[in-house]
XYZ file of C-alpha atoms in Angstrom:
668
model
C 66.902 -8.442 -6.806
C 64.159 -6.463 -5.134
C 62.516 -5.616 -8.456
C 62.543 -9.163 -9.506
C 60.886 -10.189 -6.315
C 58.301 -7.484 -6.805
C 57.613 -9.004 -10.264
C 57.404 -12.471 -8.852
C 54.928 -11.377 -6.097
C 52.736 -9.605 -8.702
C 52.569 -12.643 -10.795
C 51.705 -14.841 -7.727
C 49.008 -12.359 -6.594
C 47.610 -12.086 -10.100
C 47.242 -15.821 -10.329
C 45.438 -16.018 -7.018
C 43.020 -13.340 -8.044
C 42.471 -14.921 -11.482
C 41.814 -18.336 -9.659
C 39.386 -16.762 -7.541
C 37.499 -15.240 -10.548
C 37.528 -18.712 -12.161
C 35.978 -20.385 -9.281
C 32.964 -18.140 -9.689
C 32.965 -17.991 -13.606
C 33.252 -21.667 -14.460
C 30.110 -22.901 -12.425
C 28.318 -19.704 -13.707
C 28.483 -21.374 -17.259
C 26.427 -24.263 -15.977
C 24.152 -22.658 -13.410
C 23.464 -19.271 -14.967
C 24.206 -19.205 -18.613
C 23.359 -22.849 -19.026
C 20.606 -23.411 -16.461
C 22.086 -26.888 -15.982
C 20.522 -29.280 -18.624
C 18.241 -26.768 -20.285
C 21.050 -25.493 -22.557
C 22.898 -27.622 -25.092
C 26.497 -28.439 -24.130
C 27.810 -27.261 -27.388
C 26.383 -23.712 -26.801
C 27.720 -23.553 -23.276
C 31.171 -24.705 -24.638
C 31.062 -22.148 -27.365
C 30.335 -19.322 -24.703
C 33.237 -20.434 -22.535
C 35.715 -20.785 -25.339
C 34.731 -17.502 -27.010
C 36.150 -15.430 -24.388
C 39.603 -17.071 -24.410
C 39.801 -16.772 -28.167
C 38.860 -12.986 -27.837
C 41.946 -12.667 -25.455
C 44.302 -13.696 -28.265
C 43.892 -10.176 -29.394
C 45.488 -8.872 -26.304
C 49.104 -9.058 -27.624
C 48.182 -7.011 -30.622
C 46.592 -4.371 -28.244
C 49.667 -4.459 -26.066
C 52.002 -3.973 -28.995
C 49.947 -1.033 -30.192
C 49.223 0.756 -26.987
C 52.163 -0.437 -24.798
C 52.340 -3.041 -22.245
C 52.383 -0.786 -19.249
C 49.013 1.204 -19.699
C 47.222 -2.025 -20.948
C 48.468 -4.158 -17.922
C 47.530 -1.405 -15.486
C 44.121 -1.116 -16.788
C 43.579 -4.757 -16.821
C 44.997 -5.193 -13.280
C 42.519 -2.487 -12.148
C 39.671 -4.073 -13.753
C 40.525 -7.730 -12.568
C 41.031 -6.303 -8.786
C 37.556 -4.412 -9.154
C 35.692 -7.294 -10.239
C 37.196 -9.674 -7.862
C 35.899 -7.307 -5.101
C 32.482 -6.643 -6.719
C 31.940 -10.416 -6.893
C 31.850 -10.571 -3.187
C 28.809 -8.376 -3.177
C 26.960 -9.608 -6.179
C 23.482 -11.143 -5.622
C 24.153 -13.697 -8.165
C 22.264 -14.249 -11.444
C 23.307 -12.505 -14.739
C 25.085 -9.702 -12.892
C 27.489 -12.302 -11.316
C 28.044 -13.931 -14.594
C 28.980 -10.733 -16.431
C 31.044 -9.485 -13.606
C 33.045 -12.850 -13.471
C 33.189 -12.754 -17.309
C 34.761 -9.216 -17.224
C 37.140 -10.313 -14.496
C 38.203 -13.337 -16.600
C 38.879 -11.164 -19.720
C 40.686 -8.670 -17.523
C 42.815 -11.476 -16.085
C 43.637 -12.832 -19.465
C 44.619 -9.441 -20.683
C 46.628 -8.843 -17.439
C 48.400 -12.171 -17.998
C 49.419 -11.105 -21.615
C 50.758 -7.732 -20.534
C 52.527 -9.177 -17.598
C 54.037 -11.802 -19.903
C 55.217 -9.093 -22.405
C 57.596 -7.709 -19.675
C 58.210 -10.640 -17.532
C 61.035 -13.115 -18.832
C 61.031 -15.530 -15.838
C 57.506 -16.223 -14.683
C 57.981 -19.736 -13.075
C 58.530 -18.590 -9.363
C 55.438 -16.259 -9.443
C 53.213 -18.958 -11.337
C 54.381 -21.623 -8.892
C 53.966 -19.641 -5.705
C 50.586 -18.237 -6.957
C 49.216 -21.748 -7.705
C 50.380 -23.051 -4.369
C 49.098 -20.106 -2.322
C 45.637 -20.395 -4.196
C 45.516 -24.019 -3.252
C 46.604 -23.511 0.499
C 44.222 -20.626 0.862
C 41.362 -22.686 -0.501
C 42.388 -25.590 1.896
C 42.376 -23.163 4.946
C 38.865 -22.011 3.845
C 37.934 -25.752 3.672
C 37.356 -25.282 0.002
C 34.606 -22.581 0.602
C 35.634 -19.581 -1.247
C 35.924 -16.039 0.204
C 33.761 -14.866 -2.650
C 30.775 -16.725 -1.051
C 31.247 -15.845 2.554
C 29.572 -12.459 2.537
C 31.210 -11.510 5.945
C 33.511 -8.869 6.938
C 36.531 -11.181 7.246
C 36.004 -12.016 3.379
C 35.991 -8.272 2.527
C 38.969 -7.604 4.526
C 41.150 -10.417 3.193
C 39.964 -9.678 -0.352
C 40.712 -5.986 0.010
C 44.263 -6.775 1.272
C 44.870 -8.964 -1.640
C 43.586 -6.328 -4.225
C 45.534 -3.472 -2.483
C 48.820 -5.275 -2.520
C 48.168 -6.306 -6.288
C 47.444 -2.790 -7.283
C 50.299 -1.154 -5.159
C 52.736 -3.434 -6.833
C 51.931 -2.179 -10.218
C 52.894 1.407 -9.209
C 56.546 0.610 -10.020
C 57.661 0.242 -13.566
C 58.649 -3.356 -14.446
C 62.340 -4.250 -14.754
C 63.601 -4.592 -18.353
C 63.078 -8.035 -19.870
C 65.292 -10.288 -21.829
C 64.475 -12.437 -24.969
C 63.327 -15.750 -23.422
C 60.460 -16.936 -21.333
C 57.783 -17.830 -24.128
C 57.861 -21.646 -23.099
C 57.460 -20.981 -19.537
C 54.351 -18.643 -20.257
C 52.929 -21.254 -22.566
C 52.510 -23.587 -19.612
C 50.696 -21.012 -17.474
C 47.278 -22.284 -18.617
C 48.030 -26.039 -18.697
C 49.426 -25.686 -15.197
C 46.521 -23.953 -13.971
C 44.225 -26.758 -15.297
C 46.284 -29.580 -13.909
C 46.898 -27.857 -10.494
C 43.021 -27.179 -10.252
C 42.038 -30.659 -11.411
C 44.581 -32.822 -9.718
C 47.821 -31.644 -8.445
C 46.870 -28.986 -5.859
C 43.246 -29.585 -5.206
C 42.379 -29.577 -1.714
C 38.894 -31.255 -2.303
C 40.405 -34.039 -4.337
C 43.124 -34.524 -1.466
C 40.229 -34.958 1.008
C 38.282 -37.199 -1.330
C 41.213 -39.267 -2.040
C 41.746 -39.966 1.555
C 38.100 -40.822 2.132
C 38.542 -43.781 -0.347
C 41.313 -45.082 1.782
C 39.913 -44.409 5.296
C 37.758 -47.574 5.511
C 34.589 -47.804 7.508
C 32.260 -44.788 6.819
C 30.617 -45.163 10.223
C 33.735 -43.984 12.039
C 34.017 -40.353 12.821
C 35.754 -38.382 9.905
C 39.199 -37.181 10.587
C 40.139 -33.810 8.984
C 43.820 -34.421 9.946
C 43.832 -37.401 7.623
C 41.448 -35.998 5.107
C 43.644 -32.861 4.391
C 47.148 -34.302 5.092
C 47.971 -34.924 1.351
C 47.475 -31.248 0.323
C 50.508 -29.703 2.436
C 52.659 -32.586 0.981
C 51.566 -31.805 -2.431
C 52.316 -28.139 -2.006
C 55.650 -28.870 -0.611
C 56.812 -31.177 -3.229
C 55.373 -28.806 -6.096
C 57.292 -25.892 -4.710
C 60.556 -27.858 -4.012
C 60.554 -29.177 -7.629
C 59.512 -25.762 -9.179
C 61.748 -23.341 -7.146
C 64.949 -25.263 -6.342
C 65.559 -26.836 -9.750
C 66.027 -30.327 -8.153
C 64.738 -31.982 -11.258
C 66.907 -30.048 -13.894
C 70.268 -30.810 -12.474
C 71.035 -34.047 -14.488
C 69.711 -35.965 -17.435
C 67.814 -38.510 -15.264
C 66.251 -35.803 -13.040
C 65.029 -33.909 -16.294
C 63.140 -37.073 -17.508
C 61.865 -37.867 -14.067
C 59.657 -34.806 -13.825
C 57.826 -35.235 -17.100
C 57.443 -38.940 -16.398
C 55.932 -38.326 -13.016
C 53.645 -35.754 -14.457
C 52.391 -38.308 -17.086
C 52.087 -41.022 -14.611
C 49.876 -38.957 -12.192
C 47.667 -37.909 -15.118
C 47.210 -41.609 -16.231
C 46.223 -42.601 -12.798
C 43.796 -39.732 -12.443
C 42.298 -40.636 -15.918
C 41.612 -44.300 -14.671
C 38.643 -42.958 -12.629
C 39.533 -45.053 -9.612
C 39.174 -43.750 -6.223
C 41.955 -45.724 -4.581
C 44.354 -44.068 -7.200
C 43.600 -40.521 -6.605
C 46.054 -40.029 -3.807
C 49.197 -41.178 -5.851
C 47.734 -39.163 -8.877
C 47.594 -35.984 -6.879
C 51.215 -36.405 -5.466
C 52.869 -37.645 -8.805
C 51.225 -34.779 -10.686
C 52.382 -32.183 -8.061
C 55.898 -33.077 -8.180
C 55.882 -33.674 -12.042
C 54.136 -30.345 -12.730
C 56.609 -28.474 -10.404
C 59.553 -30.110 -12.196
C 58.344 -29.284 -15.723
C 57.773 -25.673 -14.767
C 61.297 -25.610 -13.296
C 62.677 -27.061 -16.497
C 61.061 -24.215 -18.694
C 62.053 -21.660 -16.276
C 65.739 -22.217 -16.644
C 67.930 -20.183 -19.134
C 70.135 -17.143 -19.294
C 69.785 -14.595 -16.646
C 67.583 -11.577 -17.846
C 69.365 -8.948 -19.869
C 72.215 -11.326 -21.256
C 70.596 -11.517 -24.590
C 70.801 -7.884 -25.135
C 69.237 -4.556 -24.136
C 65.778 -5.057 -22.834
C 62.883 -2.713 -23.555
C 59.183 -2.522 -22.988
C 57.261 -4.771 -25.230
C 55.369 -1.716 -26.524
C 58.630 -0.568 -28.369
C 58.658 -0.812 -31.987
C 61.504 -1.338 -34.435
C 61.223 2.133 -36.012
C 60.310 4.611 -33.493
C 59.599 5.276 -29.753
C 57.650 2.828 -27.559
C 54.031 2.983 -27.866
C 53.557 4.231 -24.195
C 55.538 7.433 -24.937
C 58.913 6.338 -23.216
C 62.149 6.436 -24.902
C 64.028 3.425 -26.455
C 67.430 2.729 -25.229
C 69.894 4.390 -27.677
C 67.280 6.873 -29.071
C 66.722 10.406 -27.196
C 69.440 9.790 -24.621
C 72.255 12.381 -24.666
C 75.656 10.951 -24.842
C 74.705 7.606 -26.105
C 75.148 5.791 -29.501
C 73.284 7.082 -32.566
C 69.682 6.060 -32.859
C 70.259 3.302 -35.234
C 72.294 1.447 -32.718
C 69.265 0.834 -30.474
C 66.725 -0.093 -32.995
C 67.732 -3.747 -33.668
C 67.881 -4.889 -29.960
C 64.730 -3.000 -29.265
C 62.852 -4.656 -32.208
C 64.261 -8.009 -31.025
C 63.034 -7.452 -27.547
C 59.762 -6.168 -28.643
C 59.274 -9.295 -30.637
C 60.316 -11.512 -27.650
C 57.622 -9.735 -25.310
C 55.055 -10.366 -28.101
C 56.003 -13.892 -28.189
C 55.621 -14.348 -24.505
C 52.265 -12.477 -24.635
C 50.943 -14.922 -27.357
C 52.396 -17.732 -25.471
C 50.332 -16.885 -22.259
C 47.071 -16.439 -24.118
C 47.573 -19.492 -26.183
C 48.271 -21.337 -22.914
C 45.010 -20.173 -21.335
C 43.247 -21.233 -24.540
C 44.592 -24.706 -23.953
C 43.199 -24.329 -20.389
C 39.744 -23.571 -21.829
C 39.716 -26.236 -24.667
C 40.760 -28.996 -22.197
C 38.282 -28.052 -19.489
C 35.445 -27.855 -21.972
C 36.517 -31.249 -23.534
C 36.724 -32.888 -20.166
C 33.580 -31.799 -18.626
C 31.272 -31.609 -21.831
C 31.751 -35.451 -21.940
C 29.338 -35.832 -19.093
C 26.754 -34.359 -21.338
C 27.767 -35.635 -24.659
C 28.808 -39.090 -23.668
C 32.279 -39.651 -25.017
C 35.436 -40.805 -23.156
C 37.401 -37.944 -21.406
C 40.216 -39.751 -19.699
C 42.403 -38.700 -22.590
C 42.134 -34.932 -21.695
C 44.316 -34.616 -18.629
C 46.882 -37.019 -20.167
C 47.092 -34.975 -23.346
C 47.557 -31.724 -21.401
C 50.168 -33.443 -19.245
C 51.744 -34.676 -22.402
C 51.937 -31.084 -23.738
C 53.539 -29.854 -20.629
C 56.014 -32.769 -20.584
C 56.975 -32.132 -24.260
C 57.484 -28.457 -23.656
C 59.646 -29.215 -20.615
C 61.857 -31.999 -22.508
C 62.359 -29.594 -25.432
C 63.201 -26.588 -23.336
C 66.911 -26.674 -24.488
C 70.175 -26.580 -22.608
C 69.998 -25.748 -18.779
C 71.261 -22.443 -17.901
C 70.633 -20.885 -14.469
C 69.132 -24.146 -12.701
C 66.712 -22.302 -10.387
C 64.860 -19.000 -10.604
C 66.147 -17.169 -7.471
C 63.590 -14.227 -7.444
C 62.371 -15.859 -4.213
C 64.375 -17.812 -1.602
C 63.243 -21.305 -2.389
C 63.441 -22.957 0.947
C 61.790 -20.133 2.958
C 59.032 -19.582 0.303
C 58.442 -23.302 0.270
C 58.275 -23.506 4.066
C 56.010 -20.486 4.306
C 53.316 -21.661 1.795
C 53.481 -25.194 3.191
C 52.955 -23.856 6.679
C 49.809 -22.036 5.246
C 48.498 -25.319 3.880
C 49.302 -27.075 7.176
C 46.805 -24.754 8.856
C 43.973 -26.458 6.975
C 43.658 -29.424 9.211
C 43.828 -27.470 12.385
C 40.801 -25.374 11.504
C 38.701 -28.002 9.767
C 35.593 -29.287 11.401
C 35.125 -32.698 12.706
C 31.977 -34.685 13.028
C 31.754 -37.426 15.606
C 28.760 -39.899 15.223
C 27.661 -41.952 18.255
C 25.059 -44.464 18.990
C 21.696 -43.590 20.829
C 22.459 -44.671 24.450
C 18.727 -44.288 25.355
C 17.728 -46.909 22.800
C 16.343 -46.750 19.219
C 13.759 -44.065 18.104
C 10.256 -45.044 17.156
C 10.368 -42.628 14.090
C 12.998 -41.834 11.473
C 12.808 -38.681 9.264
C 14.276 -38.993 5.817
C 15.000 -36.206 3.466
C 15.882 -36.706 -0.439
C 17.543 -33.551 -2.064
C 19.171 -33.152 -5.443
C 21.552 -30.303 -4.429
C 22.898 -29.349 -7.699
C 26.666 -29.313 -6.649
C 25.688 -26.730 -3.999
C 24.485 -24.000 -6.407
C 21.243 -22.234 -6.169
C 19.034 -20.817 -8.910
C 20.995 -17.495 -8.625
C 24.220 -19.351 -9.444
C 25.684 -18.792 -6.038
C 27.319 -21.542 -4.025
C 24.515 -21.481 -1.440
C 25.487 -23.916 1.399
C 23.875 -21.779 4.136
C 20.551 -22.088 2.197
C 20.777 -25.802 1.598
C 21.797 -26.445 5.197
C 18.896 -24.111 6.524
C 16.149 -25.839 4.538
C 17.421 -29.321 5.793
C 18.025 -28.200 9.319
C 14.459 -26.992 9.714
C 13.170 -30.460 8.765
C 15.364 -31.890 11.518
C 16.102 -35.160 9.456
C 17.813 -38.315 10.811
C 19.016 -39.351 7.352
C 19.592 -37.148 4.242
C 20.008 -38.769 0.759
C 21.756 -36.300 -1.645
C 21.974 -36.452 -5.529
C 24.373 -34.502 -7.732
C 27.100 -34.313 -5.134
C 30.354 -32.683 -6.161
C 33.666 -33.369 -4.376
C 36.196 -31.464 -6.321
C 35.254 -30.858 -9.935
C 37.255 -27.819 -11.308
C 34.215 -26.937 -13.330
C 32.297 -26.304 -10.238
C 35.009 -24.391 -8.536
C 36.946 -27.222 -6.736
C 34.682 -27.338 -3.754
C 34.066 -30.489 -1.522
C 30.351 -29.719 -1.274
C 29.472 -32.924 0.528
C 31.932 -32.375 3.429
C 30.984 -28.596 3.667
C 27.204 -29.522 3.964
C 27.802 -32.353 6.194
C 29.694 -29.913 8.558
C 26.946 -27.578 8.673
C 24.377 -30.317 9.591
C 26.706 -32.065 12.130
C 26.317 -35.335 10.190
C 28.662 -38.007 8.897
C 28.525 -39.063 5.294
C 28.974 -41.952 2.929
C 29.730 -40.961 -0.724
C 29.341 -43.264 -3.851
C 30.808 -42.140 -7.170
C 28.631 -42.173 -10.297
C 30.050 -39.907 -13.168
C 33.643 -40.283 -11.880
C 35.265 -40.533 -8.374
C 34.412 -36.986 -7.608
C 30.702 -36.704 -8.483
C 27.876 -38.840 -7.257
C 25.476 -39.592 -4.566
C 25.612 -39.611 -0.743
C 23.780 -40.631 2.540
C 24.225 -38.283 5.455
C 23.126 -39.580 8.950
C 23.054 -38.553 12.519
C 23.293 -42.214 13.376
C 26.236 -44.477 12.722
C 26.177 -46.245 9.307
C 27.662 -49.505 8.333
C 28.039 -51.967 5.397
C 28.119 -49.724 2.486
C 27.708 -51.149 -0.955
C 27.346 -49.677 -4.269
C 26.128 -50.905 -7.603
C 27.057 -49.124 -10.945
C 23.965 -48.935 -13.059
C 23.571 -49.679 -16.771
C 24.195 -46.461 -18.809
C 21.527 -47.497 -21.432
C 22.700 -44.486 -23.527
C 22.918 -41.875 -20.811
C 26.190 -39.919 -20.824
C 26.350 -39.376 -17.070
C 26.943 -42.408 -14.966
C 24.504 -43.549 -12.354
C 24.679 -45.823 -9.307
C 22.831 -47.145 -6.212
C 24.409 -46.706 -2.812
C 23.113 -48.803 0.072
C 23.932 -48.361 3.837
C 22.756 -49.892 7.148
C 21.684 -47.124 9.687
C 22.433 -48.532 13.186
C 19.615 -47.177 15.516
C 20.759 -49.311 18.447
C 19.345 -52.474 20.073
C 19.388 -54.393 16.748
C 17.268 -51.827 14.890
C 19.011 -51.537 11.531
C 17.042 -50.202 8.456
C 18.603 -50.245 5.136
C 18.854 -46.919 3.083
C 19.398 -46.822 -0.624
C 20.439 -43.497 -2.416
C 20.302 -43.259 -6.202
C 19.892 -40.804 -9.006
C 18.532 -42.312 -12.170
C 19.734 -40.914 -15.519
C 17.314 -41.678 -18.119
C 18.556 -42.274 -21.849
C 17.602 -39.687 -24.365
C 13.997 -39.479 -24.780
C 13.183 -42.553 -22.713
C 12.297 -43.560 -19.329
C 15.055 -45.015 -17.076
C 13.153 -48.323 -16.677
C 16.431 -50.565 -16.832
C 18.027 -48.551 -14.122
C 14.864 -48.537 -11.931
C 14.607 -52.263 -12.171
C 18.408 -52.732 -11.262
C 18.066 -50.466 -8.173
C 14.836 -52.197 -6.980
C 16.433 -55.645 -7.227
C 19.651 -54.500 -5.634
C 17.747 -52.622 -2.693
C 15.586 -55.558 -1.741
C 18.466 -58.042 -1.938
C 20.463 -55.706 0.247
C 17.787 -55.148 2.883
C 17.036 -58.928 3.160
C 13.683 -58.563 4.829
C 14.728 -55.647 6.887
C 12.989 -52.080 6.768
C 14.107 -50.493 3.629
C 14.148 -46.744 2.289
C 15.075 -46.022 -1.320
C 15.139 -42.338 -2.108
C 16.606 -39.867 -4.681
C 16.114 -38.048 -7.881
C 14.488 -40.633 -10.019
C 13.674 -38.738 -13.236
C 10.519 -40.465 -13.470
C 6.831 -39.447 -12.416
C 4.012 -41.447 -10.796
C 2.348 -43.682 -13.434
C 5.598 -43.988 -15.589
C 6.990 -47.427 -16.477
C 10.201 -46.658 -14.415
C 8.061 -45.651 -11.272
C 6.134 -48.882 -11.483
C 9.292 -50.948 -11.236
C 9.563 -49.936 -7.680
C 6.042 -50.799 -6.703
C 6.287 -53.948 -8.611
C 9.153 -54.839 -6.317
C 6.832 -54.631 -3.304
C 7.816 -51.029 -2.339
C 5.407 -48.265 -1.305
C 5.196 -44.789 -2.421
C 5.995 -42.854 0.916
C 4.906 -39.542 -0.664
C 1.572 -40.767 -1.851
C -0.633 -39.011 0.707
C 0.650 -35.603 -0.435
C 0.489 -36.168 -4.356
C 0.771 -34.174 -6.366
C 4.189 -33.259 -5.048
C 6.098 -31.404 -7.712
C 9.743 -30.787 -6.794
C 11.447 -29.360 -10.162
C 12.191 -26.674 -11.089
C 12.648 -25.261 -7.474
C 11.075 -21.740 -8.448
C 8.136 -23.232 -10.366
C 7.851 -26.817 -9.457
C 5.786 -29.064 -11.897
C 7.619 -32.179 -12.177
C 7.269 -35.143 -9.606
C 10.779 -36.820 -10.119
C 12.103 -36.954 -6.606
C 10.762 -39.871 -4.562
C 10.973 -41.966 -1.462
C 9.863 -45.611 -1.610
C 9.719 -47.671 1.364
C 8.741 -51.295 2.628
C 5.213 -51.729 3.885
C 6.432 -52.195 7.452
C 7.421 -48.511 7.471
C 4.416 -46.105 8.042
C 4.882 -42.684 6.346
C 3.710 -39.459 7.631
C 4.327 -35.600 7.690
C 5.214 -35.444 3.992
C 6.626 -32.079 2.731
C 8.473 -30.464 0.060
C 9.933 -27.322 1.691
C 10.200 -24.331 -0.705
C 13.439 -22.841 -1.477
C 15.718 -21.919 -4.257
C 19.135 -23.209 -2.899
C 19.106 -25.905 -5.608
C 17.088 -26.385 -8.860
C 15.011 -29.093 -6.968
C 13.043 -29.023 -3.864
C 13.845 -31.679 -1.048
C 11.172 -33.985 -0.278
C 10.867 -35.033 3.362
C 8.921 -37.835 5.311
C 8.797 -39.177 8.810
C 8.566 -42.890 8.875
C 7.208 -44.871 11.875
C 9.302 -47.892 12.504
C 7.855 -51.423 13.183
C 7.925 -52.529 16.660
C 11.336 -54.171 17.742
């Protein structure tokens, strides 16, 4: 039992480390290899998929060299790159370190699969611990911290992971291929939906109501511990495999959750998360049932061959052991077990290829413009089909770890998240309304700087030095797995001490926002016509309550031009929507407009009676941030707001520069 617990702990630790690496590697495809929109989506997808295809060679390597030496080498490389990523300065070094860590993690997964028949407890605990830890960190990875605490925790994880590999693995039996096949799909569904802390907070933000009320971290993060608990109960206790109806309930819940997520509606995210969590756990439990290890015959290392000693130099049972049966007696079982180990290794690498294919297919849609809701549903369907065809139920629950105590411990870790999360209270100005309002507009590229690192301190520092009252944000990510699963909006708002209102554009997790140090009320959104652009666009209008009846309107937008054309139709729609919303009150319209002064789309705003608030500082290029040459970030205002102190502060915390302007309010 102790050896089986060690094997489960190693799988769990490996999943945590691999998840950490993926949270760096996935956004690196966009921000470092792809440099955002400057690289074709097809090329970025080919780069991503190539490494997972390469990993399909790992089982052959394991069969030739032996599972133990290959697994040890891969574990050391995975651990080393995970530590090195904490110190990397970003750029190509970060991308190639993360790529090395990814390949090492895939090879380690294959080697571990070759000698581990029952991976479900380790996979389940690893996914749950990774999610709970991410929630405690407020979705800001240890890799990006750069502080001694990050080094300490990372070092402890790495030391435990490597120390566990010092012992030889217990002999494995003939099963487990189905469970290992689901490792990749489970990682995808957990990261996208079932165990995503950022999605849990975003889901609750759609249900909380008035955005002017102070945000509650207790409410925001409450779904995550619940999701972790139901996932582990379903995966570890076998509660959903004990009867025919229960065996069907798990796959049905998983499919229902995936369908709700695919509908792209914010008010459905919470049931999607909970249904997917319980369904995914139940499906894993279903594939983890079967005969106890060793009942199918003698077990040997996956490096053993049918006609000779194991590739790692150890002796096959029945061959080179005094007093035992002749050598021929051990060959057939050894060959059968070796083939079973190879099947598990191929299943693990094939499952991770499913992860890559699905991730590329889902997120490439925002560049190429095809429907992507079918992707999570298809992956959930695959998991459900594997679970339903898993065969007769044997031992109903993998008992490598005590299910109740393990569930309670990991859930308790997740429950820490609401206690350590920050809260921002927004109160009115008791001394009366200000005479001036400083507004900043910033395309934050999901929080990633030009070096490819998640640079929230850099973003917050640039904005804090401008001391804005209102910040209009574009390209805001609230939980995309592709970008590491961070709630960038909440993290940035915490650092600035501002409340926020979010509006979805591409889907419920990606869009635009308004941050304010003043209370905001009456939010309204307008989906903009796509006019051939693959990424969705919208306009978000809010009222900023400055007290004593002074209530200017602020509209945030990010225009998405159709290929080769100006966003004229979208600009006209925003101008009409904004002026109608303001109803004669002072109005600010700001954001990444993807149009320059003199263009037809730019003229739509001036035609609506708005004024270019940045005119006094023209030319004012803002993109790209390191060598700005395009004037595409703008602030338009009504003539009763007098602009001054225009600036575009330098910095590379995003691929754009912010624009800042101080507006003198009309007399009350």
